[in-house]
Tab-separated table of N, CA and C and ligand atoms in Angstrom:
chain	number	residue	atom	x	y	z
H	154	MET	N	-29.477	-11.182	68.091
H	154	MET	CA	-28.965	-10.493	69.251
H	154	MET	C	-27.570	-10.153	69.114
H	155	ALA	N	-26.873	-8.952	69.314
H	155	ALA	CA	-25.316	-8.860	69.432
H	155	ALA	C	-24.719	-9.334	70.848
H	156	TYR	N	-23.769	-9.900	70.758
H	156	TYR	CA	-22.722	-10.195	72.150
H	156	TYR	C	-22.183	-8.881	72.397
H	157	ASN	N	-22.025	-8.652	73.806
H	157	ASN	CA	-21.078	-7.713	74.173
H	157	ASN	C	-19.680	-7.780	73.937
H	158	GLY	N	-18.985	-6.614	74.139
H	158	GLY	CA	-17.267	-7.033	73.782
H	158	GLY	C	-16.838	-8.071	74.829
H	159	LYS	N	-17.213	-7.814	76.316
H	159	LYS	CA	-16.622	-8.245	77.176
H	159	LYS	C	-16.866	-9.950	76.894
H	160	GLU	N	-18.287	-10.231	76.782
H	160	GLU	CA	-18.455	-11.891	76.485
H	160	GLU	C	-17.833	-12.381	75.382
H	161	MET	N	-17.581	-11.432	74.364
H	161	MET	CA	-16.760	-12.016	73.214
H	161	MET	C	-15.470	-12.164	73.266
H	162	SER	N	-15.006	-11.658	74.530
H	162	SER	CA	-13.235	-11.494	74.935
H	162	SER	C	-12.972	-12.966	75.275
H	163	ASN	N	-14.094	-13.885	75.595
H	163	ASN	CA	-13.665	-15.186	75.768
H	163	ASN	C	-13.555	-16.113	74.565
H	164	TYR	N	-13.763	-15.624	73.453
H	164	TYR	CA	-13.674	-16.339	72.024
H	164	TYR	C	-12.199	-15.657	71.359
H	165	ILE	N	-11.859	-14.814	71.900
H	165	ILE	CA	-10.669	-14.277	71.209
H	165	ILE	C	-9.431	-14.132	71.817
H	166	LYS	N	-8.529	-14.883	71.299
H	166	LYS	CA	-7.410	-15.319	72.425
H	166	LYS	C	-6.350	-14.112	72.354
H	167	GLY	N	-6.179	-13.853	73.850
H	167	GLY	CA	-5.015	-13.183	74.208
H	167	GLY	C	-5.249	-11.521	73.906
H	168	ILE	N	-6.560	-11.585	74.105
H	168	ILE	CA	-6.685	-9.956	73.533
H	168	ILE	C	-6.493	-8.694	74.790
H	169	ASN	N	-6.283	-7.496	74.549
H	169	ASN	CA	-5.779	-6.653	75.990
H	169	ASN	C	-7.064	-5.565	75.945
H	170	GLU	N	-7.139	-5.236	77.133
H	170	GLU	CA	-8.532	-4.449	77.542
H	170	GLU	C	-8.856	-3.201	76.514
H	171	SER	N	-7.879	-2.755	75.765
H	171	SER	CA	-8.020	-1.768	74.728
H	171	SER	C	-8.769	-2.179	73.344
H	172	GLN	N	-8.898	-3.506	73.296
H	172	GLN	CA	-9.482	-4.171	71.991
H	172	GLN	C	-11.042	-4.271	72.367
H	173	ILE	N	-11.203	-4.217	73.470
H	173	ILE	CA	-12.500	-4.401	73.890
H	173	ILE	C	-13.768	-3.115	73.821
H	174	GLN	N	-14.568	-3.433	72.629
H	174	GLN	CA	-15.294	-2.093	72.407
H	174	GLN	C	-16.801	-2.673	73.087
H	175	PRO	N	-17.576	-1.575	72.994
H	175	PRO	CA	-18.991	-2.062	73.811
H	175	PRO	C	-19.818	-3.335	73.484
H	176	ALA	N	-20.029	-3.519	71.934
H	176	ALA	CA	-20.521	-4.375	71.460
H	176	ALA	C	-19.566	-5.139	70.256
H	177	GLY	N	-18.331	-5.136	70.552
H	177	GLY	CA	-17.562	-5.998	69.370
H	177	GLY	C	-15.965	-5.824	70.132
H	178	VAL	N	-15.069	-6.502	69.397
H	178	VAL	CA	-13.697	-6.448	69.867
H	178	VAL	C	-12.631	-6.087	68.377
H	179	ASP	N	-11.924	-4.934	68.814
H	179	ASP	CA	-10.961	-4.637	67.751
H	179	ASP	C	-9.915	-5.763	67.330
H	180	LEU	N	-9.730	-6.215	65.928
H	180	LEU	CA	-8.709	-6.955	65.769
H	180	LEU	C	-7.499	-6.162	65.341
H	181	ARG	N	-6.299	-6.863	65.545
H	181	ARG	CA	-5.002	-6.156	65.199
H	181	ARG	C	-4.165	-6.836	63.905
H	182	LEU	N	-3.727	-6.008	63.151
H	182	LEU	CA	-2.888	-6.195	62.316
H	182	LEU	C	-1.640	-7.220	62.491
H	183	ASP	N	-1.458	-8.445	61.917
H	183	ASP	CA	-0.507	-9.077	61.735
H	183	ASP	C	0.393	-8.964	60.731
H	184	LYS	N	0.040	-9.536	59.476
H	184	LYS	CA	1.061	-9.582	58.655
H	184	LYS	C	-0.034	-8.928	57.045
H	185	VAL	N	0.864	-8.424	56.352
H	185	VAL	CA	0.657	-7.715	54.863
H	185	VAL	C	1.226	-8.652	53.646
H	186	PHE	N	0.256	-8.920	52.721
H	186	PHE	CA	0.710	-9.808	51.791
H	186	PHE	C	0.451	-8.661	50.456
H	187	LYS	N	1.304	-8.848	49.296
H	187	LYS	CA	0.793	-8.567	47.974
H	187	LYS	C	0.701	-9.639	47.188
H	188	PHE	N	-0.670	-9.563	46.327
H	188	PHE	CA	-0.780	-10.592	45.205
H	188	PHE	C	0.518	-10.762	44.137
H	189	ILE	N	0.750	-11.553	43.783
H	189	ILE	CA	1.586	-11.930	42.693
H	189	ILE	C	1.259	-12.849	41.538
H	190	GLU	N	-0.017	-12.984	41.572
H	190	GLU	CA	-0.722	-14.063	40.679
H	190	GLU	C	-2.038	-13.541	40.539
H	191	GLU	N	-2.840	-13.866	39.454
H	191	GLU	CA	-4.128	-14.051	39.346
H	191	GLU	C	-4.882	-15.125	40.357
H	192	GLY	N	-6.331	-14.931	40.641
H	192	GLY	CA	-6.995	-15.845	41.232
H	192	GLY	C	-7.802	-16.614	40.405
H	193	TYR	N	-8.553	-17.466	40.796
H	193	TYR	CA	-9.483	-18.097	39.714
H	193	TYR	C	-10.688	-18.788	40.813
H	194	LEU	N	-11.965	-18.423	40.360
H	194	LEU	CA	-12.877	-18.917	41.358
H	194	LEU	C	-13.902	-19.491	40.128
H	195	GLY	N	-14.231	-20.799	40.199
H	195	GLY	CA	-15.170	-21.164	39.426
H	195	GLY	C	-16.354	-22.201	39.959
H	196	GLU	N	-16.632	-22.878	39.373
H	196	GLU	CA	-18.261	-23.555	40.032
H	196	GLU	C	-17.524	-24.731	41.067
H	197	GLY	N	-16.783	-25.330	40.733
H	197	GLY	CA	-16.037	-26.464	41.499
H	197	GLY	C	-14.921	-26.290	41.532
H	198	LYS	N	-14.059	-25.129	41.512
H	198	LYS	CA	-12.669	-24.919	41.034
H	198	LYS	C	-12.221	-23.547	41.638
H	199	ARG	N	-11.132	-23.442	42.678
H	199	ARG	CA	-10.726	-22.431	43.572
H	199	ARG	C	-9.302	-22.269	43.261
H	200	VAL	N	-8.767	-21.329	42.784
H	200	VAL	CA	-7.132	-21.280	42.946
H	200	VAL	C	-6.660	-19.698	43.686
H	201	LEU	N	-6.430	-19.924	44.710
H	201	LEU	CA	-5.884	-18.716	45.434
H	201	LEU	C	-4.559	-18.420	45.201
H	202	PRO	N	-4.543	-17.178	44.789
H	202	PRO	CA	-3.064	-16.673	44.357
H	202	PRO	C	-1.995	-16.566	45.180
H	203	ASN	N	-0.944	-16.842	44.500
H	203	ASN	CA	0.581	-16.714	45.726
H	203	ASN	C	0.384	-15.543	46.089
H	204	THR	N	0.938	-15.127	47.249
H	204	THR	CA	1.031	-13.918	47.391
H	204	THR	C	2.330	-13.641	48.192
H	205	GLU	N	3.220	-12.301	48.216
H	205	GLU	CA	4.364	-12.458	48.872
H	205	GLU	C	4.275	-11.546	50.201
H	206	GLU	N	4.767	-11.953	51.271
H	206	GLU	CA	4.535	-11.195	52.373
H	206	GLU	C	5.701	-10.009	52.565
H	207	ILE	N	4.821	-8.778	52.765
H	207	ILE	CA	5.682	-7.497	53.125
H	207	ILE	C	6.413	-7.321	54.166
H	208	ALA	N	7.575	-7.090	54.258
H	208	ALA	CA	8.380	-7.059	55.558
H	208	ALA	C	8.314	-5.430	55.763
H	209	PRO	N	7.604	-5.301	57.272
H	209	PRO	CA	7.472	-3.961	57.884
H	209	PRO	C	9.034	-3.445	58.174
H	210	ILE	N	8.930	-1.949	58.209
H	210	ILE	CA	10.253	-1.711	58.498
H	210	ILE	C	10.204	-0.791	60.148
H	211	ASP	N	10.821	-1.506	61.072
H	211	ASP	CA	10.578	-0.764	62.203
H	211	ASP	C	9.381	-1.289	62.782
H	212	ASN	N	8.666	-2.326	62.314
H	212	ASN	CA	7.273	-2.251	62.664
H	212	ASN	C	6.098	-1.644	61.716
H	213	LEU	N	6.672	-0.934	60.925
H	213	LEU	CA	5.740	0.155	60.121
H	213	LEU	C	5.372	-0.484	58.621
H	214	TYR	N	4.361	-0.529	58.367
H	214	TYR	CA	3.797	-0.732	57.142
H	214	TYR	C	3.720	0.576	56.300
H	215	ASP	N	4.287	0.655	55.176
H	215	ASP	CA	4.252	2.015	54.067
H	215	ASP	C	3.828	1.445	52.924
H	216	LEU	N	2.323	1.802	53.122
H	216	LEU	CA	1.355	1.178	51.794
H	216	LEU	C	0.940	1.854	50.740
H	217	SER	N	1.385	1.786	49.351
H	217	SER	CA	0.935	2.855	48.184
H	217	SER	C	-0.432	2.277	48.131
H	218	LYS	N	-1.017	2.957	47.177
H	218	LYS	CA	-2.538	2.850	46.693
H	218	LYS	C	-2.348	1.383	46.010
H	219	GLY	N	-3.461	0.566	46.087
H	219	GLY	CA	-3.658	-0.778	46.060
H	219	GLY	C	-3.960	-1.733	46.776
H	220	ALA	N	-4.527	-2.936	46.176
H	220	ALA	CA	-4.928	-4.013	47.177
H	220	ALA	C	-3.896	-4.883	47.649
H	221	TYR	N	-4.282	-5.374	48.954
H	221	TYR	CA	-3.490	-6.168	49.947
H	221	TYR	C	-4.322	-7.234	50.562
H	222	LYS	N	-3.569	-8.627	50.697
H	222	LYS	CA	-4.229	-9.498	51.490
H	222	LYS	C	-3.917	-9.104	53.131
H	223	ILE	N	-4.488	-8.957	54.104
H	223	ILE	CA	-3.959	-8.934	55.537
H	223	ILE	C	-4.334	-9.885	56.382
H	224	ARG	N	-3.533	-10.172	57.302
H	224	ARG	CA	-3.928	-11.105	58.263
H	224	ARG	C	-3.978	-10.664	59.455
H	225	PHE	N	-5.156	-11.300	60.266
H	225	PHE	CA	-5.237	-10.382	61.743
H	225	PHE	C	-4.367	-11.360	62.741
H	226	PHE	N	-3.882	-10.692	63.683
H	226	PHE	CA	-2.912	-11.252	64.724
H	226	PHE	C	-3.816	-12.418	65.709
H	227	ASP	N	-5.329	-11.667	66.002
H	227	ASP	CA	-5.846	-12.315	66.935
H	227	ASP	C	-6.650	-13.748	66.436
H	228	ILE	N	-6.527	-14.623	67.432
H	228	ILE	CA	-7.187	-16.156	67.127
H	228	ILE	C	-8.601	-15.842	67.420
H	229	VAL	N	-9.625	-16.120	66.374
H	229	VAL	CA	-10.944	-16.160	66.592
H	229	VAL	C	-11.612	-17.090	66.663
H	230	GLU	N	-12.367	-17.430	67.755
H	230	GLU	CA	-13.045	-18.835	67.671
H	230	GLU	C	-14.489	-18.579	67.786
H	231	ILE	N	-15.382	-18.813	66.446
H	231	ILE	CA	-16.774	-18.482	66.200
H	231	ILE	C	-17.688	-19.247	67.187
H	232	PRO	N	-18.213	-18.626	68.278
H	232	PRO	CA	-19.228	-19.805	68.852
H	232	PRO	C	-19.857	-20.645	67.937
H	233	LYS	N	-20.562	-21.728	68.249
H	233	LYS	CA	-21.445	-22.520	67.564
H	233	LYS	C	-22.639	-21.985	67.358
H	234	GLU	N	-23.067	-21.126	68.165
H	234	GLU	CA	-24.347	-20.786	68.212
H	234	GLU	C	-24.426	-19.206	67.632
H	235	ALA	N	-23.312	-18.497	66.612
H	235	ALA	CA	-23.012	-17.230	66.381
H	235	ALA	C	-22.610	-17.292	65.001
H	236	ILE	N	-22.527	-15.933	64.493
H	236	ILE	CA	-21.872	-15.715	63.378
H	236	ILE	C	-20.919	-14.479	63.441
H	237	GLY	N	-19.839	-14.292	63.044
H	237	GLY	CA	-19.394	-13.130	63.137
H	237	GLY	C	-19.294	-12.042	61.944
H	238	ILE	N	-19.240	-10.950	62.235
H	238	ILE	CA	-19.277	-10.036	61.148
H	238	ILE	C	-18.328	-8.711	61.544
H	239	CYS	N	-17.477	-8.501	60.420
H	239	CYS	CA	-16.128	-7.799	60.540
H	239	CYS	C	-16.127	-6.290	59.912
H	240	PHE	N	-15.950	-5.385	60.241
H	240	PHE	CA	-16.226	-3.984	59.618
H	240	PHE	C	-14.576	-3.527	59.834
H	241	PRO	N	-14.227	-2.283	58.865
H	241	PRO	CA	-13.041	-1.699	59.394
H	241	PRO	C	-13.489	-0.646	60.333
H	242	ARG	N	-11.997	-0.558	60.704
H	242	ARG	CA	-12.316	0.659	62.014
H	242	ARG	C	-12.744	2.134	61.043
H	243	SER	N	-13.334	2.953	61.771
H	243	SER	CA	-13.726	4.065	60.900
H	243	SER	C	-12.475	4.834	60.452
H	244	SER	N	-11.530	4.963	61.745
H	244	SER	CA	-10.310	5.513	61.258
H	244	SER	C	-9.614	5.526	60.011
H	245	LEU	N	-9.666	3.898	59.813
H	245	LEU	CA	-8.810	3.183	58.715
H	245	LEU	C	-9.619	3.932	57.290
H	246	LEU	N	-11.336	4.137	57.404
H	246	LEU	CA	-11.799	4.476	56.232
H	246	LEU	C	-11.373	6.099	56.133
H	247	ARG	N	-11.363	6.890	57.224
H	247	ARG	CA	-11.164	8.338	57.618
H	247	ARG	C	-9.774	8.641	56.722
H	248	MET	N	-8.792	7.543	56.509
H	248	MET	CA	-7.729	7.990	55.943
H	248	MET	C	-7.573	7.214	54.639
H	249	GLY	N	-8.543	7.079	54.074
H	249	GLY	CA	-8.655	6.602	52.619
H	249	GLY	C	-8.489	4.997	52.458
H	250	ALA	N	-8.760	4.353	53.279
H	250	ALA	CA	-8.615	2.768	52.988
H	250	ALA	C	-9.690	1.821	53.577
H	251	ASN	N	-9.706	0.865	52.803
H	251	ASN	CA	-11.108	0.131	53.219
H	251	ASN	C	-10.516	-1.285	53.534
H	252	LEU	N	-11.437	-1.943	54.421
H	252	LEU	CA	-11.112	-3.295	54.595
H	252	LEU	C	-12.254	-4.082	54.385
H	253	SER	N	-12.218	-5.303	53.396
H	253	SER	CA	-13.403	-5.978	53.034
H	253	SER	C	-13.171	-7.102	53.717
H	254	CYS	N	-14.329	-7.473	54.528
H	254	CYS	CA	-14.404	-8.705	55.307
H	254	CYS	C	-15.868	-9.590	54.783
H	255	ALA	N	-15.496	-10.896	54.962
H	255	ALA	CA	-16.763	-11.569	54.767
H	255	ALA	C	-17.518	-12.361	55.979
H	256	LEU	N	-18.126	-12.902	55.950
H	256	LEU	CA	-18.895	-13.705	57.239
H	256	LEU	C	-18.272	-14.943	57.839
H	257	TRP	N	-18.301	-14.764	59.183
H	257	TRP	CA	-17.270	-15.801	60.004
H	257	TRP	C	-18.301	-16.673	60.465
H	258	ASP	N	-18.324	-18.099	60.117
H	258	ASP	CA	-19.058	-19.025	60.144
H	258	ASP	C	-19.054	-19.457	61.681
H	259	PRO	N	-20.088	-20.137	61.852
H	259	PRO	CA	-20.243	-20.776	63.636
H	259	PRO	C	-18.937	-22.049	63.557
H	260	GLY	N	-18.579	-22.017	64.516
H	260	GLY	CA	-17.368	-22.975	64.741
H	260	GLY	C	-16.186	-23.027	63.978
H	261	TYR	N	-15.976	-21.838	63.234
H	261	TYR	CA	-14.659	-21.290	62.699
H	261	TYR	C	-13.700	-21.204	63.673
H	262	SER	N	-12.612	-21.536	63.359
H	262	SER	CA	-11.278	-20.875	64.570
H	262	SER	C	-10.121	-20.658	63.613
H	263	GLY	N	-9.515	-19.485	63.871
H	263	GLY	CA	-8.228	-19.293	63.240
H	263	GLY	C	-7.817	-18.049	63.439
H	264	ARG	N	-6.853	-17.616	62.614
H	264	ARG	CA	-6.444	-16.009	62.363
H	264	ARG	C	-6.680	-15.775	60.885
H	265	GLY	N	-7.832	-15.122	60.870
H	265	GLY	CA	-8.602	-14.894	59.632
H	265	GLY	C	-7.728	-13.820	58.611
H	266	GLU	N	-8.329	-13.752	57.453
H	266	GLU	CA	-7.563	-12.801	56.626
H	266	GLU	C	-8.702	-12.189	55.785
H	267	ALA	N	-8.168	-10.687	55.462
H	267	ALA	CA	-9.206	-10.126	54.682
H	267	ALA	C	-8.492	-9.140	53.635
H	268	LEU	N	-9.365	-8.403	53.035
H	268	LEU	CA	-8.840	-7.591	51.806
H	268	LEU	C	-8.370	-6.174	52.339
H	269	LEU	N	-7.254	-5.555	52.254
H	269	LEU	CA	-6.913	-4.215	52.537
H	269	LEU	C	-7.126	-3.486	51.121
H	270	ASN	N	-7.754	-2.422	50.850
H	270	ASN	CA	-7.693	-1.653	49.943
H	270	ASN	C	-7.277	-0.465	50.272
H	271	VAL	N	-6.057	0.317	49.543
H	271	VAL	CA	-5.668	1.659	49.971
H	271	VAL	C	-6.054	2.388	48.732
H	272	LEU	N	-7.105	3.436	49.181
H	272	LEU	CA	-7.489	4.034	48.050
H	272	LEU	C	-6.839	5.303	47.680
H	273	ASN	N	-6.005	5.697	49.070
H	273	ASN	CA	-5.728	6.967	49.069
H	273	ASN	C	-4.501	7.345	48.161
H	274	ASP	N	-4.411	8.066	47.044
H	274	ASP	CA	-3.411	8.459	46.369
H	274	ASP	C	-1.866	8.287	47.312
H	275	LYS	N	-2.033	8.952	48.032
H	275	LYS	CA	-0.483	9.385	48.760
H	275	LYS	C	-0.225	8.102	49.655
H	276	GLY	N	-1.139	7.213	49.903
H	276	GLY	CA	-0.444	5.851	50.554
H	276	GLY	C	-1.014	5.844	52.023
H	277	ILE	N	-0.967	5.044	52.942
H	277	ILE	CA	-1.288	4.889	54.333
H	277	ILE	C	0.042	4.330	55.025
H	278	LYS	N	-0.044	4.629	56.223
H	278	LYS	CA	1.177	3.863	57.024
H	278	LYS	C	0.335	3.243	58.214
H	279	ILE	N	0.689	2.050	58.291
H	279	ILE	CA	0.197	1.141	59.487
H	279	ILE	C	1.115	0.457	60.084
H	280	GLU	N	0.920	0.513	61.672
H	280	GLU	CA	2.174	-0.275	62.227
H	280	GLU	C	1.453	-1.738	62.438
H	281	LYS	N	2.475	-2.812	62.576
H	281	LYS	CA	1.917	-3.907	62.871
H	281	LYS	C	1.317	-3.797	64.303
H	282	TYR	N	0.556	-4.815	64.415
H	282	TYR	CA	-0.149	-4.873	65.563
H	282	TYR	C	-1.347	-3.960	66.081
H	283	ALA	N	-1.274	-2.730	65.063
H	283	ALA	CA	-2.435	-1.525	65.125
H	283	ALA	C	-3.818	-2.291	65.054
H	284	ARG	N	-4.728	-1.408	65.924
H	284	ARG	CA	-5.996	-2.343	65.701
H	284	ARG	C	-6.723	-1.702	64.311
H	285	ILE	N	-7.255	-2.542	63.315
H	285	ILE	CA	-7.620	-1.960	62.231
H	285	ILE	C	-9.334	-2.327	61.900
H	286	ALA	N	-9.615	-3.292	62.479
H	286	ALA	CA	-10.904	-3.987	62.435
H	286	ALA	C	-11.900	-4.016	63.696
H	287	GLN	N	-13.113	-4.055	63.445
H	287	GLN	CA	-13.831	-4.465	64.626
H	287	GLN	C	-14.590	-5.846	64.310
H	288	ILE	N	-15.026	-6.760	65.197
H	288	ILE	CA	-15.839	-7.953	64.679
H	288	ILE	C	-16.900	-7.930	65.654
H	289	ILE	N	-18.043	-8.427	65.288
H	289	ILE	CA	-19.114	-8.520	66.299
H	289	ILE	C	-19.594	-9.833	66.109
H	290	PHE	N	-20.136	-10.287	66.814
H	290	PHE	CA	-20.749	-11.745	67.156
H	290	PHE	C	-22.567	-11.500	67.216
H	291	ILE	N	-22.999	-12.156	66.297
H	291	ILE	CA	-24.563	-12.242	66.060
H	291	ILE	C	-25.061	-13.528	66.736
H	292	LYS	N	-25.697	-13.524	67.702
H	292	LYS	CA	-26.275	-14.835	68.145
H	292	LYS	C	-27.338	-15.551	67.521
H	293	LEU	N	-27.368	-16.652	66.695
H	293	LEU	CA	-28.288	-17.374	65.924
H	293	LEU	C	-29.593	-17.836	66.651
H	294	LYS	N	-30.741	-17.866	66.284
H	294	LYS	CA	-31.796	-18.355	66.962
H	294	LYS	C	-31.858	-19.935	67.387
H	295	ASP	N	-30.993	-20.618	66.535
H	295	ASP	CA	-30.988	-22.071	66.927
H	295	ASP	C	-29.531	-22.324	66.529
H	296	ILE	N	-28.774	-23.203	67.220
H	296	ILE	CA	-27.533	-23.849	66.898
H	296	ILE	C	-27.741	-24.372	65.534
H	297	PRO	N	-26.812	-23.973	64.557
H	297	PRO	CA	-27.289	-24.801	62.980
H	297	PRO	C	-26.752	-26.083	63.020
H	298	ASP	N	-27.342	-26.816	62.195
H	298	ASP	CA	-26.958	-28.463	61.794
H	298	ASP	C	-25.692	-28.898	61.740
H	299	LYS	N	-24.900	-28.215	60.993
H	299	LYS	CA	-23.351	-28.238	61.089
H	299	LYS	C	-22.457	-26.841	61.038
H	300	LEU	N	-21.423	-27.213	61.707
H	300	LEU	CA	-20.759	-25.898	61.784
H	300	LEU	C	-19.341	-25.726	60.715
H	301	TYR	N	-18.706	-24.530	61.016
H	301	TYR	CA	-17.925	-24.625	59.668
H	301	TYR	C	-16.887	-25.853	59.676
H	302	ASN	N	-16.608	-26.128	58.504
H	302	ASN	CA	-15.712	-27.122	58.085
H	302	ASN	C	-14.872	-27.165	57.114
H	303	GLY	N	-14.853	-26.053	56.618
H	303	GLY	CA	-14.099	-25.429	55.142
H	303	GLY	C	-12.586	-25.473	55.003
H	304	ILE	N	-11.870	-24.999	54.105
H	304	ILE	CA	-10.451	-25.138	54.194
H	304	ILE	C	-9.679	-23.990	55.219
H	305	TYR	N	-10.431	-23.223	55.426
H	305	TYR	CA	-9.825	-22.042	56.127
H	305	TYR	C	-9.928	-22.595	57.849
H	306	ASN	N	-10.544	-23.530	58.102
H	306	ASN	CA	-10.643	-23.875	59.617
H	306	ASN	C	-9.366	-24.139	60.157
H	307	ASN	N	-8.980	-23.377	61.341
H	307	ASN	CA	-7.753	-23.487	62.126
H	307	ASN	C	-6.482	-23.028	61.223
H	308	GLU	N	-6.901	-21.971	60.305
H	308	GLU	CA	-5.821	-21.554	59.425
H	308	GLU	C	-4.983	-20.568	60.297
H	309	ASN	N	-3.651	-20.505	60.038
H	309	ASN	CA	-2.541	-19.445	60.335
H	309	ASN	C	-2.256	-19.812	61.983
H	310	LEU	N	-2.509	-21.055	62.360
H	310	LEU	CA	-2.172	-21.051	63.914
H	310	LEU	C	-1.266	-21.627	64.320
P	283	LIG	O1	-13.342	-11.561	56.324
P	283	LIG	C1	-13.259	-12.745	56.852
P	283	LIG	C2	-14.513	-13.589	56.549
P	283	LIG	C3	-14.453	-14.715	57.206
P	283	LIG	N1	-12.954	-15.445	57.554
P	283	LIG	C4	-12.775	-16.817	57.950
P	283	LIG	C5	-14.261	-17.176	58.641
P	283	LIG	C6	-14.738	-18.229	57.718
P	283	LIG	O2	-15.761	-18.796	58.741
P	283	LIG	C7	-14.075	-18.630	56.833
P	283	LIG	C8	-14.588	-19.177	55.605
P	283	LIG	O3	-15.161	-17.952	54.838
P	283	LIG	P1	-16.441	-18.435	53.708
P	283	LIG	O4	-17.251	-19.262	53.886
P	283	LIG	O5	-16.873	-16.815	53.566
P	283	LIG	O6	-15.233	-18.642	52.733
P	283	LIG	P2	-15.484	-19.737	51.442
P	283	LIG	O7	-14.521	-19.213	50.321
P	283	LIG	O8	-17.112	-19.792	51.016
P	283	LIG	O9	-14.792	-20.705	51.911
P	283	LIG	P3	-15.241	-22.128	52.112
P	283	LIG	O10	-15.340	-22.880	51.155
P	283	LIG	O11	-14.617	-23.036	52.852
P	283	LIG	O12	-16.640	-22.172	52.851
P	283	LIG	O13	-12.998	-17.394	56.689
P	283	LIG	C9	-11.958	-14.524	57.331
P	283	LIG	O14	-11.016	-15.049	57.568
P	283	LIG	N2	-12.243	-13.343	56.843
């Protein structure tokens, strides 16, 4: 069962009315980073690549084709009896860019991050604080035995 947007607004800090959707909440763009190193993912080893923050000009990001890490502005608290799933806004897809998100675990809290892939050969321009994604919460049948306690908990707060 999915939460409605109004219910979700209790778990996402400081949002405004325009972000509340019927069955979700739109998340705003905070920061954009480019990758300056390779990453490594092994069985027991993970090395996240260093990134360099891109400075917007007059609050506008002018992004050429390529992969970027982005940070959301909104602080999301996933309820202990729910998971979050995040989608790109359809307008983003319609201009030739994709946003890849993973699953948001029960108990996670923070300003999350995602992968922005600009596929449009001509690039795209995005304003800081533009709504770029929609997150939805799905209620679990039961509260899980353990909540999220990984390295990304309370990130970017
Ligand atoms: O697109 C997403 C999806 C999830 N998250 C947050 C919420 C989630 O609970 C946390 C960790 O995600 P996941 O469990 O997929 O990451 P991991 O690489 O498996 O990290 P860990 O080892 O801490 O579980 O990151 C994001 O910021 N962006």
